[in-house]
Coordinates of C-alpha atoms and ligand atoms in Angstrom, one line a residue:
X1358 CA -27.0 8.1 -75.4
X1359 CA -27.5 9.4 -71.8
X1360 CA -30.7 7.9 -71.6
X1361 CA -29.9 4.6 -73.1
X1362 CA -27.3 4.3 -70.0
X1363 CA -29.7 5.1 -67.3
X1364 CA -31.9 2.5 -69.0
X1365 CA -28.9 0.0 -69.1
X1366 CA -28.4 0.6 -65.7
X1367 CA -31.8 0.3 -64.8
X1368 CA -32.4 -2.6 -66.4
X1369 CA -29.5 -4.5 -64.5
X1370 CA -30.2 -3.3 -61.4
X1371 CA -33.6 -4.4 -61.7
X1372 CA -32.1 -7.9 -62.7
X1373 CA -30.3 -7.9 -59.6
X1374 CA -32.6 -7.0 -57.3
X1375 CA -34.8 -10.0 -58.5
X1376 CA -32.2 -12.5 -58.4
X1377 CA -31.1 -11.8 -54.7
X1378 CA -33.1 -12.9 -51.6
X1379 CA -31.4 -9.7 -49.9
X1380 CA -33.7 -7.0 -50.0
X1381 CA -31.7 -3.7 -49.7
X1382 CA -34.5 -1.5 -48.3
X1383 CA -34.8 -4.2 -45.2
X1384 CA -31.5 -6.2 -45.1
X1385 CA -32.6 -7.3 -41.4
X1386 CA -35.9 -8.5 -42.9
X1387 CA -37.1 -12.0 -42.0
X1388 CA -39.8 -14.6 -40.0
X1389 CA -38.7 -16.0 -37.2
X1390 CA -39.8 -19.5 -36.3
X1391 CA -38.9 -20.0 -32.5
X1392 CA -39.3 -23.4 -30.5
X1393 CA -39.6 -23.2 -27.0
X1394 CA -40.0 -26.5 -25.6
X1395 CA -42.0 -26.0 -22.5
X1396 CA -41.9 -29.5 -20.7
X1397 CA -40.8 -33.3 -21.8
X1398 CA -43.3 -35.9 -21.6
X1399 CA -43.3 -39.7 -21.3
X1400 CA -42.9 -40.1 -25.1
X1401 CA -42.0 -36.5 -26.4
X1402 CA -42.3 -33.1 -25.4
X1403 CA -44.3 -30.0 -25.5
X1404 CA -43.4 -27.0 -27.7
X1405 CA -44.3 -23.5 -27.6
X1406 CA -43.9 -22.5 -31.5
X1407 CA -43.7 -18.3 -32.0
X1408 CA -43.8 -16.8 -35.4
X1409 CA -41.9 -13.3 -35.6
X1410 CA -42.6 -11.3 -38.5
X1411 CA -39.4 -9.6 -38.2
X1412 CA -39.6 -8.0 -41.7
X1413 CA -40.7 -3.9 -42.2
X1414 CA -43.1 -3.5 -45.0
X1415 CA -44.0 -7.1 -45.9
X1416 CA -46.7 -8.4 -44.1
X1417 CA -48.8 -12.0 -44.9
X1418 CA -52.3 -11.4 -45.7
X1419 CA -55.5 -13.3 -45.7
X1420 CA -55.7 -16.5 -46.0
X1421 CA -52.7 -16.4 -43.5
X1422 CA -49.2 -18.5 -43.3
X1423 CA -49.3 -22.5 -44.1
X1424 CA -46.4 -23.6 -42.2
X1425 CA -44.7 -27.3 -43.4
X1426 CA -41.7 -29.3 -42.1
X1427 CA -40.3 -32.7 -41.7
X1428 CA -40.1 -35.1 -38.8
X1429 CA -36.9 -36.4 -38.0
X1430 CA -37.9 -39.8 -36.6
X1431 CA -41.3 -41.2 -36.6
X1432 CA -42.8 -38.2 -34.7
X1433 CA -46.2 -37.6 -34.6
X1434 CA -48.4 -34.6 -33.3
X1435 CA -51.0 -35.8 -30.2
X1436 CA -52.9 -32.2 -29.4
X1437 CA -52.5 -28.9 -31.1
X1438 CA -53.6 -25.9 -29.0
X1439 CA -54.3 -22.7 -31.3
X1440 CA -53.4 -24.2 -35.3
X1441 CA -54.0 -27.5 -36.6
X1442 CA -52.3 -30.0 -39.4
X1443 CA -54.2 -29.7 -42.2
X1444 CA -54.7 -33.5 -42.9
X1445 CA -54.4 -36.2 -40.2
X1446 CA -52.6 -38.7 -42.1
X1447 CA -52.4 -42.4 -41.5
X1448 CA -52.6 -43.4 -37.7
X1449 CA -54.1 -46.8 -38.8
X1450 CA -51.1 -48.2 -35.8
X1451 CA -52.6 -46.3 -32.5
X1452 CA -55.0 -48.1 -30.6
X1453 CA -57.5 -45.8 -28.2
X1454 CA -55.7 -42.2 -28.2
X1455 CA -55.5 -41.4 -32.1
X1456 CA -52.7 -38.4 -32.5
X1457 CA -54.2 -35.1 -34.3
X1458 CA -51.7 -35.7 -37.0
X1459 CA -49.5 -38.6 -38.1
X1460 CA -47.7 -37.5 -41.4
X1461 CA -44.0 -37.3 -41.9
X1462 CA -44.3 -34.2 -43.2
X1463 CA -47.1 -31.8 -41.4
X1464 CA -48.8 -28.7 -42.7
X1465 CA -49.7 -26.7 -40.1
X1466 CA -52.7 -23.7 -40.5
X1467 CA -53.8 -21.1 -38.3
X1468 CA -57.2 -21.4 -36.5
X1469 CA -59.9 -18.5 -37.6
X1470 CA -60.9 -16.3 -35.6
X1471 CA -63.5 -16.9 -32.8
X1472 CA -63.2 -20.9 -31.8
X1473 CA -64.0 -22.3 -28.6
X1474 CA -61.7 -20.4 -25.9
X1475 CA -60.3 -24.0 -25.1
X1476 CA -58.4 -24.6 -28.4
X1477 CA -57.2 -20.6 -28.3
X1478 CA -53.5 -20.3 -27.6
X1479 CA -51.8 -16.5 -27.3
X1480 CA -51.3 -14.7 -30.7
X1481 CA -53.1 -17.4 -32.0
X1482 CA -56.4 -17.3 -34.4
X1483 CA -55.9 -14.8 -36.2
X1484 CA -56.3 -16.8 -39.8
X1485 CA -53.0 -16.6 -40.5
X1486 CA -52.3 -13.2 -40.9
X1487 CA -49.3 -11.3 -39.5
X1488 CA -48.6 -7.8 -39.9
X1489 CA -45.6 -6.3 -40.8
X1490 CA -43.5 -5.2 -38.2
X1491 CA -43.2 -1.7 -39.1
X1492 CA -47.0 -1.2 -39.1
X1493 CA -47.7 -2.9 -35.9
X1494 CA -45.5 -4.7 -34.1
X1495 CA -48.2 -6.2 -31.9
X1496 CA -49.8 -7.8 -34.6
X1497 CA -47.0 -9.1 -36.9
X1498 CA -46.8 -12.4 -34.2
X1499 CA -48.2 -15.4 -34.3
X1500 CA -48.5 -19.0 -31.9
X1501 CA -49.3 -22.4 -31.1
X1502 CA -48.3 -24.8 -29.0
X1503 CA -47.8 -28.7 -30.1
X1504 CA -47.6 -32.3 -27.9
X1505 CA -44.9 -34.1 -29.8
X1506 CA -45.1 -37.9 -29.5
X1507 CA -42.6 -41.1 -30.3
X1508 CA -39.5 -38.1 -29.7
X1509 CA -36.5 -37.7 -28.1
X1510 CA -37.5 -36.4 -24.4
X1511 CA -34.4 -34.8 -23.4
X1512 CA -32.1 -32.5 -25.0
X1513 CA -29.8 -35.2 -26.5
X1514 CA -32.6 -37.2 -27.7
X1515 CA -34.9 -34.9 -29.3
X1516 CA -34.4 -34.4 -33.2
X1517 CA -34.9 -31.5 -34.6
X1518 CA -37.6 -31.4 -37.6
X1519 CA -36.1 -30.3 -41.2
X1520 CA -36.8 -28.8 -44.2
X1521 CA -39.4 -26.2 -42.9
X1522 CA -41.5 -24.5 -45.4
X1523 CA -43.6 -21.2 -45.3
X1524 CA -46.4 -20.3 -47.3
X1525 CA -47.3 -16.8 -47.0
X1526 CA -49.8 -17.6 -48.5
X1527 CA -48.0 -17.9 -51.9
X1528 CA -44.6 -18.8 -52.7
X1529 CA -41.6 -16.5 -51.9
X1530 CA -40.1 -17.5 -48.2
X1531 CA -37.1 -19.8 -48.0
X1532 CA -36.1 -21.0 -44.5
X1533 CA -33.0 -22.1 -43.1
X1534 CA -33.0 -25.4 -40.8
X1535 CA -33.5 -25.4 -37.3
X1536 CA -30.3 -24.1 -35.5
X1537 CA -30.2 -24.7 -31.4
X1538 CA -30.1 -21.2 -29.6
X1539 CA -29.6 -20.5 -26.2
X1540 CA -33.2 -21.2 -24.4
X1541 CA -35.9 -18.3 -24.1
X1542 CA -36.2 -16.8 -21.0
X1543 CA -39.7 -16.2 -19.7
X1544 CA -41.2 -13.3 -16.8
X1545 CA -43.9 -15.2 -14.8
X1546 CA -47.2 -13.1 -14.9
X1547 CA -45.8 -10.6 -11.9
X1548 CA -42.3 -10.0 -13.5
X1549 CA -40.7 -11.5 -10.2
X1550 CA -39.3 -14.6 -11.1
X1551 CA -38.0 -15.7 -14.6
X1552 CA -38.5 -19.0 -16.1
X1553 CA -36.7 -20.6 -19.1
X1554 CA -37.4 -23.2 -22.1
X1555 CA -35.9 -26.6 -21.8
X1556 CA -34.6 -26.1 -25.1
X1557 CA -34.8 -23.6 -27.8
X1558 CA -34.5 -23.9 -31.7
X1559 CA -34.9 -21.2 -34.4
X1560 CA -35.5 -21.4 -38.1
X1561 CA -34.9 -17.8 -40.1
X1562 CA -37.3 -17.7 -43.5
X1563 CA -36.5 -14.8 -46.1
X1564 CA -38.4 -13.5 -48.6
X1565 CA -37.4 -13.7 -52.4
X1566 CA -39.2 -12.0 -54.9
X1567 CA -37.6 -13.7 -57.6
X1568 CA -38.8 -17.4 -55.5
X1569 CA -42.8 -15.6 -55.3
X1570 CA -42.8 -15.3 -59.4
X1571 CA -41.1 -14.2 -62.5
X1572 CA -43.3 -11.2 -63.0
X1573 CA -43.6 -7.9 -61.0
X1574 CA -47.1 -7.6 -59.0
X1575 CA -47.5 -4.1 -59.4
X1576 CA -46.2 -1.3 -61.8
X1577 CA -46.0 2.6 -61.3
X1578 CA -47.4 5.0 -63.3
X1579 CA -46.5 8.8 -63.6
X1580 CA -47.6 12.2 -64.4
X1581 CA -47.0 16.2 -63.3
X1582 CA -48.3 19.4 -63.7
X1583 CA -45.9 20.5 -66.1
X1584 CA -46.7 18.1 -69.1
X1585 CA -49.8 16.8 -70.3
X1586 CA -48.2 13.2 -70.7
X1587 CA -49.3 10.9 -68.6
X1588 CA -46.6 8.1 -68.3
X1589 CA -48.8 4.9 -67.8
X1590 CA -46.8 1.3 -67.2
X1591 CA -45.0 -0.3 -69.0
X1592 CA -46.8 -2.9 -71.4
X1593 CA -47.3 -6.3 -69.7
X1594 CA -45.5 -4.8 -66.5
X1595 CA -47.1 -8.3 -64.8
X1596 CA -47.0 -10.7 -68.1
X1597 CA -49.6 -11.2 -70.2
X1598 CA -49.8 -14.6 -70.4
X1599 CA -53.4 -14.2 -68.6
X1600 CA -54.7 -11.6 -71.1
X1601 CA -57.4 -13.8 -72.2
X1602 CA -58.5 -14.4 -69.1
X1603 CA -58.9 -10.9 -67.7
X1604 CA -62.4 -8.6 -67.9
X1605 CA -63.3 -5.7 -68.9
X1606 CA -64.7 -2.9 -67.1
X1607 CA -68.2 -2.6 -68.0
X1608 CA -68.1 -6.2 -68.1
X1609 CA -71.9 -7.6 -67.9
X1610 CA -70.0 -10.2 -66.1
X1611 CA -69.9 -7.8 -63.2
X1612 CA -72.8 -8.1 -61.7
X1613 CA -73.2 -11.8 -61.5
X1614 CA -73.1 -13.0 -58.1
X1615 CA -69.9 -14.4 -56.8
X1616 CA -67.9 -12.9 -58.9
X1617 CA -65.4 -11.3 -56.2
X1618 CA -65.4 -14.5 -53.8
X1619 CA -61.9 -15.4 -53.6
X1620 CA -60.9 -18.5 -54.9
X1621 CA -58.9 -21.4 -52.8
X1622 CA -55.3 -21.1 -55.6
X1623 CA -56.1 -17.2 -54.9
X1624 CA -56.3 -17.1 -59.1
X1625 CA -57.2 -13.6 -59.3
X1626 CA -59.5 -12.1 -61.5
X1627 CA -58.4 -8.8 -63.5
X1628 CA -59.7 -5.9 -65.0
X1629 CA -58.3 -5.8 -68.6
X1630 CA -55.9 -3.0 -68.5
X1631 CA -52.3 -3.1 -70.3
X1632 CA -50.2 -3.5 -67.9
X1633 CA -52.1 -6.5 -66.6
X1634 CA -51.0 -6.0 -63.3
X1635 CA -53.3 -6.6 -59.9
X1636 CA -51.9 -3.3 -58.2
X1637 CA -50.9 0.3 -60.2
X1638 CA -49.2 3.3 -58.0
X1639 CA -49.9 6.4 -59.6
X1640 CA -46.8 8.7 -59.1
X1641 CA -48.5 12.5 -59.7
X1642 CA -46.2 15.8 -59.3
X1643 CA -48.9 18.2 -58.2
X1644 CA -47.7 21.5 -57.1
X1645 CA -44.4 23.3 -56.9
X1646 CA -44.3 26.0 -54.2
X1647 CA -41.4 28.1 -53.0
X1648 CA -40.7 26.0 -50.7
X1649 CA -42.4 23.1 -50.6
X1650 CA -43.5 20.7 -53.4
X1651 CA -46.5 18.2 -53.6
X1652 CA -47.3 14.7 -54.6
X1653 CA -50.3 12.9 -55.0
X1654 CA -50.1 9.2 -54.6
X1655 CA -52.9 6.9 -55.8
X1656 CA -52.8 2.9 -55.6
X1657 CA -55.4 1.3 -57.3
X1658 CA -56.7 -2.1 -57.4
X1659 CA -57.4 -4.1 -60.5
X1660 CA -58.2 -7.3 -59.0
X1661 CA -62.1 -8.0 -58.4
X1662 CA -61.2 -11.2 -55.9
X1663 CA -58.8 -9.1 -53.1
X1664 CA -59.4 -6.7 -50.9
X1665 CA -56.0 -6.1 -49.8
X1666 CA -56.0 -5.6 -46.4
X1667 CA -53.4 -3.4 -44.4
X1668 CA -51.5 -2.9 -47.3
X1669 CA -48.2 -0.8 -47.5
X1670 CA -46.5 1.0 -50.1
X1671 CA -42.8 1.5 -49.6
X1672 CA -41.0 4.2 -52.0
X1673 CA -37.7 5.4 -52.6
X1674 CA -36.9 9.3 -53.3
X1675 CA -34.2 11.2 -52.1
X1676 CA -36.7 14.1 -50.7
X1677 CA -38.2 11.5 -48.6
X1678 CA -35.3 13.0 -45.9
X1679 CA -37.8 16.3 -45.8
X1680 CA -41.2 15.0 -45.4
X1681 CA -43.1 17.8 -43.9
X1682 CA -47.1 16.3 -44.5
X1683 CA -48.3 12.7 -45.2
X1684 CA -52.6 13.5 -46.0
X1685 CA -54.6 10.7 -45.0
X1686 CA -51.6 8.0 -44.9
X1687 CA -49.9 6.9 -42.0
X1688 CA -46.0 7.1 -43.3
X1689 CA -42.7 5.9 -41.0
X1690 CA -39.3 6.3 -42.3
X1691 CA -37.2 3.1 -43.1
X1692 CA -33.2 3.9 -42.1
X1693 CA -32.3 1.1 -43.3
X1694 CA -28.4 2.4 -43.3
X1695 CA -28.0 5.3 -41.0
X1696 CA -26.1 7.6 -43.5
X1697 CA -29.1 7.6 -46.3
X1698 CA -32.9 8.5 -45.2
X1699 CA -34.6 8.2 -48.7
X1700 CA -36.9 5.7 -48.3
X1701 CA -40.1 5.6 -46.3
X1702 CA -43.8 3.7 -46.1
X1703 CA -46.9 4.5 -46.2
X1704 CA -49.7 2.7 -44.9
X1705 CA -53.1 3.0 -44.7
X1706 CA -55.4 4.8 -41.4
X1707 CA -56.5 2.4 -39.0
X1708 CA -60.5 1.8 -40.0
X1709 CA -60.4 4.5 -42.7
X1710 CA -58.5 3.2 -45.8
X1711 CA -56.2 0.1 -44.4
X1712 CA -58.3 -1.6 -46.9
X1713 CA -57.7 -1.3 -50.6
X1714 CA -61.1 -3.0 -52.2
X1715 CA -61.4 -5.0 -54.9
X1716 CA -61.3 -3.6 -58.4
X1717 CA -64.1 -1.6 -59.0
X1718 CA -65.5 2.3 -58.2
X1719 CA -64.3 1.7 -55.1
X1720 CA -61.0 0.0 -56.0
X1721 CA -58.3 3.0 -54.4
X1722 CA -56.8 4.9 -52.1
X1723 CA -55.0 7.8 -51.8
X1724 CA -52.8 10.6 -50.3
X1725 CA -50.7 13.9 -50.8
X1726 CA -47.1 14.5 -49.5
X1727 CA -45.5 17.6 -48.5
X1728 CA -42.6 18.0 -49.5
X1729 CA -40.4 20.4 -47.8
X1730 CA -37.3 21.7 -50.7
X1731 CA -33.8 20.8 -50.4
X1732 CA -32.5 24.4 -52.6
X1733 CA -29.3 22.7 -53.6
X1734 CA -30.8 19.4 -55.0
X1735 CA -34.4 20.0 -55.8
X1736 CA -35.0 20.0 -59.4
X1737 CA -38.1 19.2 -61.6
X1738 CA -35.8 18.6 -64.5
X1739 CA -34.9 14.8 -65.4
X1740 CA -37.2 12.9 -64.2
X1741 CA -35.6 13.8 -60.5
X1742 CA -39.4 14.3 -59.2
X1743 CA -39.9 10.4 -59.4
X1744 CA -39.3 8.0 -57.0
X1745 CA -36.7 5.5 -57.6
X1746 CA -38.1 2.1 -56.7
X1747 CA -41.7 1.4 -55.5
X1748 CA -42.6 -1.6 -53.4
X1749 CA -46.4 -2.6 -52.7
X1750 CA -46.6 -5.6 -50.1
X1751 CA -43.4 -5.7 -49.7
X1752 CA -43.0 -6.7 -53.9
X1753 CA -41.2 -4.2 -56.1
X1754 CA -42.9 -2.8 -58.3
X1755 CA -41.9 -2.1 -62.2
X1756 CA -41.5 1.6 -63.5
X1757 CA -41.6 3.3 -66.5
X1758 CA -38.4 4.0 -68.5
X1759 CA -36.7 6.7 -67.8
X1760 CA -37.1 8.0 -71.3
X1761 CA -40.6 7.9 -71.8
X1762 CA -41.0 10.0 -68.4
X1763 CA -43.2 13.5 -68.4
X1764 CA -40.6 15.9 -68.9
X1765 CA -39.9 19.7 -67.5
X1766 CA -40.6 21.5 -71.6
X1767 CA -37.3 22.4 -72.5
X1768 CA -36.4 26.2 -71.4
X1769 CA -34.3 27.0 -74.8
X1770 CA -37.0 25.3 -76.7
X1771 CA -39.4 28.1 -74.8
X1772 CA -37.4 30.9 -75.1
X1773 CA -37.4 30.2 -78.6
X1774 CA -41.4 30.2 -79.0
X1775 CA -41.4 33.3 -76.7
X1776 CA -39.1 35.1 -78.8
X1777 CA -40.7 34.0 -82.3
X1778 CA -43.9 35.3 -80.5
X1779 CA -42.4 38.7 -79.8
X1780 CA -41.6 39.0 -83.2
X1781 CA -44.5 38.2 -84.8
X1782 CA -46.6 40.5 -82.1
X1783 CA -44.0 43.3 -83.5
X1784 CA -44.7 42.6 -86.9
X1785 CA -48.3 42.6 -86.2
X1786 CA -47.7 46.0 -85.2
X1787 CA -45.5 47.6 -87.0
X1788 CA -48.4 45.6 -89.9
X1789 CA -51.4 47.9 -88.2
X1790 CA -49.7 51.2 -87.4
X1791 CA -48.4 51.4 -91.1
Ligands
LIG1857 C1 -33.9 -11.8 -38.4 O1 -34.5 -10.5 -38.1 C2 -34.1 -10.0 -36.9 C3 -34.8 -8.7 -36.7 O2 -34.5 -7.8 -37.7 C4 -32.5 -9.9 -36.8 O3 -32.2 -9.4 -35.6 C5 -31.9 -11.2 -37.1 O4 -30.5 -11.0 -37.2 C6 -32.4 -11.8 -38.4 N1 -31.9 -13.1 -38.6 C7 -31.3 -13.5 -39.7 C8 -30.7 -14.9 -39.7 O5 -31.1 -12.7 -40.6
LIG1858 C1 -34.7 -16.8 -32.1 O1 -36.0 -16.2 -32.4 C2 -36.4 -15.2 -31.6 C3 -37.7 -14.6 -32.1 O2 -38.7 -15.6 -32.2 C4 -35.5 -14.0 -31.4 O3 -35.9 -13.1 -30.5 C5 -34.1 -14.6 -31.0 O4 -33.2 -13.5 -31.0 C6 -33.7 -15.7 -32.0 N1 -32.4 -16.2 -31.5 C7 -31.3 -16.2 -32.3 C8 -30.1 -16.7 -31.7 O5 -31.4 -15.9 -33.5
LIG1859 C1 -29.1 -29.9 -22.2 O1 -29.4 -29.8 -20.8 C2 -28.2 -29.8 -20.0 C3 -28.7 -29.7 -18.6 O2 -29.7 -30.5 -18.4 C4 -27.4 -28.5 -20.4 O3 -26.2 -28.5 -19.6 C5 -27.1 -28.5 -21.9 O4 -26.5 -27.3 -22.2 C6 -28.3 -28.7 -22.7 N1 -28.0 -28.8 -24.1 C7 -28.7 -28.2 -25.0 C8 -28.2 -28.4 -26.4 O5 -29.6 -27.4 -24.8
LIG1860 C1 -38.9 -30.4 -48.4 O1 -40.3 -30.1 -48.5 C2 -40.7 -29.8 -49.8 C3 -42.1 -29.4 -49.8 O2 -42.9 -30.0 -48.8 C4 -40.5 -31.1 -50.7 O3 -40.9 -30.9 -52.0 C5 -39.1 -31.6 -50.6 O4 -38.9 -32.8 -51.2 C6 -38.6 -31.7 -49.1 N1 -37.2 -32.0 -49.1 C7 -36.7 -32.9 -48.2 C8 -35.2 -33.1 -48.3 O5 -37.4 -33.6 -47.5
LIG1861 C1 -64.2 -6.8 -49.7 O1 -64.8 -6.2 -48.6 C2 -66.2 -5.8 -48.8 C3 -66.6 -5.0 -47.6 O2 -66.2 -5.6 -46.4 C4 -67.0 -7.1 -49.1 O3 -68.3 -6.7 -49.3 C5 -66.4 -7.8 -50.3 O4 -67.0 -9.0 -50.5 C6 -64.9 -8.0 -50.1 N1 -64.3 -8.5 -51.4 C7 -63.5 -9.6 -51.4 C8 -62.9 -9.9 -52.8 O5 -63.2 -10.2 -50.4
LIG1862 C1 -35.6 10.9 -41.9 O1 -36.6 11.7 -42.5 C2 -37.8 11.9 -41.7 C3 -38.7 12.7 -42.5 O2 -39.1 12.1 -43.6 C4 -37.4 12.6 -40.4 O3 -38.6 12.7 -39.6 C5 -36.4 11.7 -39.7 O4 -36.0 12.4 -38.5 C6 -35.1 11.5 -40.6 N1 -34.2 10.5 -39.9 C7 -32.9 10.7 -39.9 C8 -32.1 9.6 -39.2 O5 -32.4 11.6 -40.5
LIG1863 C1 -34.7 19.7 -45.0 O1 -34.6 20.8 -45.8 C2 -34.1 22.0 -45.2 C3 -34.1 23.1 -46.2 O2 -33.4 22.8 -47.4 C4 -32.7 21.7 -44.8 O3 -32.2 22.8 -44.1 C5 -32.7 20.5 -43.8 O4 -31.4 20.1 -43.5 C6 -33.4 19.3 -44.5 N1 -33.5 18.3 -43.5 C7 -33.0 17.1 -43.7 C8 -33.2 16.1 -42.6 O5 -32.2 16.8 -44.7
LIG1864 C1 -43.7 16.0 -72.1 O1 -43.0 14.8 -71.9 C2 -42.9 14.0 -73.1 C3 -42.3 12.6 -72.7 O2 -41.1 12.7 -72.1 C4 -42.1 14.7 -74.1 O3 -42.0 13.9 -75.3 C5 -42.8 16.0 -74.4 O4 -42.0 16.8 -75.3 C6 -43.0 16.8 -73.2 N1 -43.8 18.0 -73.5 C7 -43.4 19.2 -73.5 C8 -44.4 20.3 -73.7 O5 -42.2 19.4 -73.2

């Protein structure tokens, strides 16, 4: 009955947790889109356009952000210093100067790294890839700067564009529109004089799983030291409306070459397992000192086209308050609300394992926590040893049932065995002397 609750309760919370945008391990998470407009021009202005990844543990990966909107007016984009529109357009009407992009609605990429120095902007070139902000702040920001032509070219003229759109790379952000704020305020290069944008606009864009796609993208397994069963994911954790499409292991397939280029949709390519998901966390109870206890944490990869680059793992446990050892993970703990310190991430080591390759021997990372005992809640009864929510990239990942966790063998059931086995030893005895 008990467990049938938990599972209930489980299962709703689960269903909430998708169907909100809110994420309740970073409720402050979100991207920034600022525009600084830096000088007016005959026909238009000059923006300075900053991407903030504001958000903890969710970072956008390779092949990097695709940011869309739509032009007001008839706007159209002369020069773009450090990104560039995707497709030009039509600009059949300009006569000498052509415009770099003429659509209504622009799609703007991030430059690779390594172009000319001329067309590099600050934070720019970078593919498209931000980090999160709790790995590295430095990192998680990206820029360009765009001539806007056929605008407004003061403050009560200018439009703002509408209906922005982040790609990151796949689906999942939602923005709001462009909401005036007061103007940035910039140091000049010696600090002693402060300069400020003609006018400032910022879009928020939040993160929905539930908007990214109707399946989880990565499931948690779980096992201990104290039962042999290892819990593996749930069935179709990830759907398995791919199954036909995945590979096996010892695929011949393998070796053919090409096989682990990425492709353009990012399709992936998985290793037939029965969970079907790209990503499994392995959840392992390892040791139980006086003390201290130990995990072991293992992700593994089961797609052959990613490498996933600066990954994190985010998980929830209520001993996370008393971590005394992360092995070979970086780890920082999220507070998200000041009262309750359960929840931390883990990252990989800069130039050592920040990179989770593609499926294959070489297809995982992994780590050990130290765990230092709370006496008065510790307990490796109940499935209390396991963490209670999982997050890879910043995407929750789906557990295991409660009931079909690895459970502490029952003590009375023990005792029992123990005691039938004194018995019979007895008898043995009593059998041989007489
Ligand atoms: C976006 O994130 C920043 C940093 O966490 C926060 O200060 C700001 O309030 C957030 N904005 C919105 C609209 O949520
Ligand atoms: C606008 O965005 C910037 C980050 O790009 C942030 O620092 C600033 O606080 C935001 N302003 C408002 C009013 O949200
Ligand atoms: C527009 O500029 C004027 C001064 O030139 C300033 O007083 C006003 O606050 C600005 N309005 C906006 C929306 O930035
Ligand atoms: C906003 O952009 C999306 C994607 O580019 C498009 O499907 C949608 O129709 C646009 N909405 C408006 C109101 O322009
Ligand atoms: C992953 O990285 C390795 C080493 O840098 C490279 O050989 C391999 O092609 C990459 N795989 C993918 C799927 O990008
Ligand atoms: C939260 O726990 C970590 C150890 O995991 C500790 O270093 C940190 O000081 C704690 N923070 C608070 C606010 O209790
Ligand atoms: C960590 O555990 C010790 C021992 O139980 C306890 O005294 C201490 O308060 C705990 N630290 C935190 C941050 O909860
Ligand atoms: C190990 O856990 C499984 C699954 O919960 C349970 O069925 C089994 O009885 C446990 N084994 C022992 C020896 O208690």
């Amino acid at each position: 009955m008990r467990t049938y609750l938990i599972t209930l309760v489980g299962l709703l919370f689960v269903l909430f947790s998708y169907a909100a945008a809110y994420d309740p391990l970073d409720p402050n998470g979100n991207i920034t889109i600022k525009w600084d407009v830096m000088s007016w021009t005959p026909d238009g202005y000059v923006a300075v356009v900053t991407m903030n990844n504001f958000q903890m543990y969710r970072h956008i990966m390779s092949p990097g952000w695709t940011l869309g909107w739509t032009w007001a007016k008839k706007e159209v984009i002369w020069t773009m210093i450090g990104a560039q529109a995707t497709e030009q357009g039509d600009c059949s009407k300009f006569k000498g100067n052509i415009p770099h992009c003429c659509k209504k609605t622009p799609t703007v990429v991030d430059m690779l790294p390594g172009v000319p120095y001329n067309q590099q902007f600050t934070n720019c070139c970078k593919g498209g890839v931000l980090a999160s902000w709790g790995q590295d702040p430095q990192s998680s920001v990206s820029a360009f700067q765009v001539s806007v032509g056929q605008a407004g070219t003061t403050n009560k003229t200018v439009k703002l564009p509408k209906n922005f759109t982040l790609l990151g790379p796949g689906p999942g952000y939602t923005c709001s529109p462009a909401k005036i704020v007061p103007p940035t305020k910039f140091f000049t290069a010696d600090l002693r004089r402060k300069t400020q944008a003609l006018m400032t606009w910022n879009v928020t864009c939040t993160y929905s799983q539930f908007v990214a796609q109707k399946h989880p993208k990565c499931c948690v397994s779980l096992s201990t030291f104290y039962n042999e069963t290892i819990t593996s994911c749930p069935s179709c954790a990830c759907g398995c409306e791919n199954k036909h499409k995945c590979i096996k292991s010892d695929s011949k397939l393998l070796s053919m070459v090409g096989v682990n280029t990425p492709r353009k949709d990012n399709a992936p390519l998985l290793q037939c397992t029965q969970h079907m998901c790209p990503v499994r966390i392995h959840w392992h109870v390892k040791l139980n000192y006086k003390e201290y206890w130990r995990v072991k944490i293992t992700l593994t990869n089961f797609n052959y086209r990613v490498n996933y680059t600066q990954w994190t793992l985010v998980a929830q446990h209520p001993n996370l308050n008393n971590v005394t050892q992360v092995f070979s993970f970086d780890y920082k703990p999220l507070v998200p609300y000041q009262s309750i310190n359960d929840t931390g991430m883990f990252y990989g080591m800069k130039f050592y394992n920040d990179l989770l390759m593609e499926a294959g021997p070489a297809g995982n990372v992994q780590s050990e926590v130290l765990l230092q005992k709370d006496k008065d809640t510790f307990t490796l009864k109940q499935g209390w040893a396991f963490p209670r929510k999982v997050y890879f990239n910043g995407d929750e990942c789906m557990l295991p049932p409660p009931d079909t966790y690895p459970y502490l063998p029952n003590f009375a059931h023990q005792n029992l065995v123990a005691f039938s086995t004194l018995f019979c030893s007895i008898f043995l005895i009593l059998l041989v002397l007489f």
